[in-house]
CSV table of C-alpha atoms and ligand atoms in Angstrom, one decimal:
chain,number,residue,atom,x,y,z
E,23,MET,CA,58.8,-50.8,59.5
E,24,ARG,CA,59.6,-47.8,57.8
E,25,GLN,CA,60.7,-49.7,54.7
E,26,ALA,CA,60.3,-49.7,50.9
E,27,ASP,CA,61.5,-51.4,47.9
E,28,VAL,CA,60.6,-49.8,44.6
E,29,LYS,CA,61.6,-50.9,40.8
E,30,ARG,CA,61.2,-48.3,37.9
E,31,ASP,CA,61.9,-49.4,34.3
E,32,THR,CA,61.6,-47.5,31.3
E,33,LEU,CA,63.4,-47.6,27.9
E,34,GLU,CA,66.1,-45.5,29.4
E,35,THR,CA,66.7,-46.9,32.8
E,36,ARG,CA,66.2,-49.8,35.1
E,37,ILE,CA,66.3,-48.8,38.7
E,38,SER,CA,65.8,-50.6,42.0
E,39,VAL,CA,65.9,-48.7,45.5
E,40,ARG,CA,65.7,-50.6,48.9
E,41,ILE,CA,65.5,-47.7,51.6
E,42,ASP,CA,65.2,-48.2,55.5
E,43,LEU,CA,64.5,-44.7,57.0
E,44,ASP,CA,65.2,-46.2,60.5
E,45,GLY,CA,68.6,-47.7,59.4
E,46,THR,CA,72.3,-46.9,60.4
E,47,GLY,CA,73.7,-45.5,57.1
E,48,LYS,CA,74.7,-49.0,55.2
E,49,ALA,CA,75.0,-48.3,51.6
E,50,THR,CA,75.0,-50.5,48.4
E,51,LEU,CA,75.4,-48.6,45.4
E,52,ALA,CA,76.0,-49.2,41.8
E,53,THR,CA,74.3,-46.8,39.3
E,54,GLY,CA,77.2,-46.8,36.7
E,55,VAL,CA,77.7,-43.0,37.5
E,56,PRO,CA,80.5,-43.0,40.1
E,57,PHE,CA,80.2,-39.9,41.5
E,58,LEU,CA,76.5,-40.2,41.8
E,59,ASP,CA,77.5,-43.5,44.1
E,60,HIS,CA,79.5,-41.1,46.3
E,61,MET,CA,76.8,-38.5,46.7
E,62,LEU,CA,74.1,-41.3,47.4
E,63,ASP,CA,76.6,-42.6,50.1
E,64,GLN,CA,76.4,-39.1,51.8
E,65,ILE,CA,72.6,-39.4,51.9
E,66,ALA,CA,73.0,-42.7,53.5
E,67,ARG,CA,75.6,-42.1,56.1
E,68,HIS,CA,74.2,-38.6,57.1
E,69,GLY,CA,71.0,-39.5,56.7
E,70,ALA,CA,71.2,-42.6,58.8
E,71,ILE,CA,69.4,-44.3,56.0
E,72,ASP,CA,70.0,-47.5,54.8
E,73,LEU,CA,70.2,-47.4,51.2
E,74,GLU,CA,70.8,-50.1,48.3
E,75,VAL,CA,70.3,-48.5,44.5
E,76,LYS,CA,71.0,-50.4,41.5
E,77,ALA,CA,70.6,-48.8,38.1
E,78,GLU,CA,71.3,-49.7,34.5
E,79,GLY,CA,71.1,-46.6,32.5
E,80,ASP,CA,71.9,-45.5,29.3
E,81,VAL,CA,75.2,-44.0,30.0
E,82,HIS,CA,76.5,-44.6,26.7
E,83,ILE,CA,74.4,-41.2,25.6
E,84,ASP,CA,75.3,-39.5,28.8
E,85,ASP,CA,74.6,-39.6,32.9
E,86,HIS,CA,71.4,-37.4,32.5
E,87,HIS,CA,68.6,-40.6,32.3
E,88,THR,CA,70.2,-42.2,35.0
E,89,VAL,CA,70.8,-39.3,37.7
E,90,GLU,CA,67.0,-38.2,37.1
E,91,ASP,CA,65.7,-41.7,37.3
E,92,VAL,CA,67.7,-42.5,40.6
E,93,GLY,CA,66.0,-39.3,42.0
E,94,ILE,CA,62.5,-40.4,40.9
E,95,THR,CA,62.8,-43.7,42.2
E,96,LEU,CA,64.5,-42.6,45.5
E,97,GLY,CA,61.5,-40.1,45.6
E,98,GLN,CA,59.0,-42.8,45.4
E,99,ALA,CA,61.0,-45.2,47.8
E,100,PHE,CA,60.7,-42.3,50.3
E,101,ALA,CA,57.3,-41.5,50.2
E,102,ARG,CA,56.2,-45.0,50.6
E,103,ALA,CA,58.9,-45.7,53.3
E,104,ILE,CA,57.8,-42.4,55.4
E,105,GLY,CA,53.6,-43.5,55.1
E,106,ASP,CA,51.2,-41.3,56.6
E,107,LYS,CA,53.9,-39.2,58.5
E,108,LYS,CA,52.0,-39.6,61.9
E,109,GLY,CA,54.3,-38.4,64.8
E,110,ILE,CA,57.4,-37.2,62.5
E,111,ARG,CA,58.9,-33.7,63.1
E,112,ARG,CA,58.1,-32.8,59.3
E,113,TYR,CA,60.6,-30.0,59.3
E,114,GLY,CA,64.0,-30.7,58.9
E,115,HIS,CA,67.3,-28.4,58.2
E,116,ALA,CA,71.0,-28.8,58.2
E,117,TYR,CA,74.0,-26.6,57.7
E,118,VAL,CA,77.2,-28.6,56.4
E,119,PRO,CA,80.5,-27.3,55.9
E,120,LEU,CA,83.5,-29.0,53.8
E,121,ASP,CA,86.6,-27.0,54.4
E,122,GLU,CA,85.6,-23.5,52.3
E,123,ALA,CA,82.4,-24.7,51.0
E,124,LEU,CA,79.1,-24.2,53.1
E,125,SER,CA,75.6,-25.3,52.3
E,126,ARG,CA,72.2,-25.2,53.9
E,127,VAL,CA,69.1,-27.6,53.3
E,128,VAL,CA,65.7,-27.1,54.6
E,129,VAL,CA,62.9,-29.7,54.1
E,130,ASP,CA,59.2,-29.7,54.5
E,131,PHE,CA,57.2,-33.3,54.4
E,132,SER,CA,54.5,-31.0,53.1
E,133,GLY,CA,53.0,-33.4,50.2
E,134,ARG,CA,53.3,-30.2,48.1
E,135,PRO,CA,56.3,-30.7,45.5
E,136,GLY,CA,58.6,-27.7,45.4
E,137,LEU,CA,62.4,-27.2,44.8
E,138,HIS,CA,64.1,-24.0,45.4
E,139,TYR,CA,67.9,-24.4,44.3
E,140,PHE,CA,70.4,-21.9,44.4
E,141,VAL,CA,73.8,-23.2,43.9
E,142,GLU,CA,76.2,-21.7,41.4
E,143,TYR,CA,79.0,-23.9,40.9
E,144,THR,CA,82.5,-22.8,39.7
E,145,ARG,CA,83.0,-25.6,37.5
E,146,ALA,CA,80.5,-27.3,34.8
E,147,ARG,CA,82.1,-30.7,35.8
E,148,ILE,CA,83.3,-32.8,38.8
E,149,GLY,CA,85.5,-35.2,37.0
E,150,SER,CA,83.0,-36.3,34.3
E,151,PHE,CA,79.9,-35.5,36.1
E,152,ASP,CA,77.9,-32.5,34.6
E,153,VAL,CA,76.9,-30.5,38.0
E,154,ASP,CA,73.5,-29.6,36.2
E,155,LEU,CA,72.8,-33.3,37.0
E,156,ALA,CA,72.7,-32.5,40.6
E,157,ARG,CA,69.5,-30.1,40.3
E,158,GLU,CA,67.8,-32.9,38.0
E,159,PHE,CA,68.4,-35.2,41.0
E,160,PHE,CA,66.6,-33.3,43.5
E,161,GLN,CA,64.1,-32.1,41.1
E,162,GLY,CA,63.1,-36.1,40.6
E,163,PHE,CA,63.3,-36.6,44.4
E,164,VAL,CA,61.1,-33.5,45.3
E,165,ASN,CA,58.3,-34.5,42.6
E,166,HIS,CA,57.9,-38.0,43.9
E,167,ALA,CA,58.5,-37.7,47.5
E,168,GLY,CA,56.1,-34.6,47.5
E,169,VAL,CA,58.5,-32.3,49.8
E,170,THR,CA,59.2,-28.8,49.7
E,171,LEU,CA,63.2,-28.4,49.5
E,172,HIS,CA,65.2,-25.5,49.9
E,173,ILE,CA,68.8,-25.9,48.7
E,174,ASP,CA,71.2,-23.0,49.2
E,175,ASN,CA,75.1,-23.3,48.8
E,176,LEU,CA,76.4,-20.2,50.6
E,177,ARG,CA,80.0,-20.3,49.5
E,178,GLY,CA,82.5,-22.5,48.2
E,179,ASP,CA,85.6,-22.4,45.7
E,180,ASN,CA,85.6,-26.3,44.8
E,181,ALA,CA,82.7,-27.8,42.9
E,182,HIS,CA,83.2,-31.2,44.4
E,183,HIS,CA,83.1,-29.8,47.8
E,184,GLN,CA,80.0,-27.5,46.8
E,185,CYS,CA,78.2,-30.5,45.6
E,186,GLU,CA,79.1,-32.7,48.6
E,187,THR,CA,77.8,-30.3,51.1
E,188,ILE,CA,74.5,-30.1,49.7
E,189,PHE,CA,74.1,-33.9,49.7
E,190,LYS,CA,75.3,-34.3,53.2
E,191,ALA,CA,72.9,-31.3,54.5
E,192,PHE,CA,70.2,-33.0,52.3
E,193,GLY,CA,70.9,-36.3,54.4
E,194,ARG,CA,70.8,-34.6,57.7
E,195,ALA,CA,67.9,-32.6,57.1
E,196,LEU,CA,65.9,-35.7,56.0
E,197,ARG,CA,67.0,-37.3,59.0
E,198,MET,CA,65.8,-34.6,61.2
E,199,ALA,CA,62.5,-34.4,59.3
E,200,ALA,CA,61.7,-38.2,59.5
E,201,GLU,CA,62.5,-38.6,62.9
E,202,ARG,CA,60.0,-39.7,65.5
E,203,ASP,CA,58.7,-37.0,67.8
E,204,ASP,CA,58.0,-38.2,71.1
E,205,ARG,CA,55.9,-35.1,72.0
E,206,ALA,CA,53.8,-35.5,69.0
E,207,LEU,CA,51.8,-38.7,70.4
E,208,GLY,CA,51.7,-40.0,67.1
E,209,ALA,CA,49.8,-37.2,65.3
E,210,ILE,CA,49.9,-35.7,61.8
E,211,PRO,CA,52.1,-32.7,62.3
E,212,SER,CA,49.8,-30.3,60.3
E,213,THR,CA,46.6,-28.2,62.1
E,214,LYS,CA,45.0,-29.7,58.7
E,215,GLY,CA,45.1,-33.1,60.2
E,216,ALA,CA,46.7,-34.3,57.0
E,217,LEU,CA,49.8,-34.1,55.0
M,328,LIG,MN1,84.3,-36.2,48.0
């Protein structure tokens, strides 16, 4: 069962994440940051991942701690659920458009945290959501999931579209990389024999 249940409490946030990598895209989300819920919903739906995320954060200050810490906790849950990575594809990629916007996301379950993030938003905010926080989310995820992640927004005029294509492509790429490869016969997909 590729599932995990992680709770993370700090003085700034209390977060719980439940994940099932072999789900159907069901999501129950209550982070206190509505735009983040909308983006997590994209990961679940397009990743075919069942996801429950609850967060109580210090959003009276701003959304920063909550968004970053949800990324961290999701990364921890992902690392636990994926386990020893035997028999998975390891690499995943996706291009996703939304009208004028187009993004590419490439992931490697390498065991080495690395984020390469190239997104120039056309606006500083999406509603009340600070677009800088998308990067904080992915940095938190990468650090704790132990993945290499390349994110490129190739074009886009609308910041909501730019951000949404990133999260959708991220979900699709995760799905591909986490999928079982029938021809791998349960082997770890590395000539080193470990990831
Ligand atoms: Mn949207």
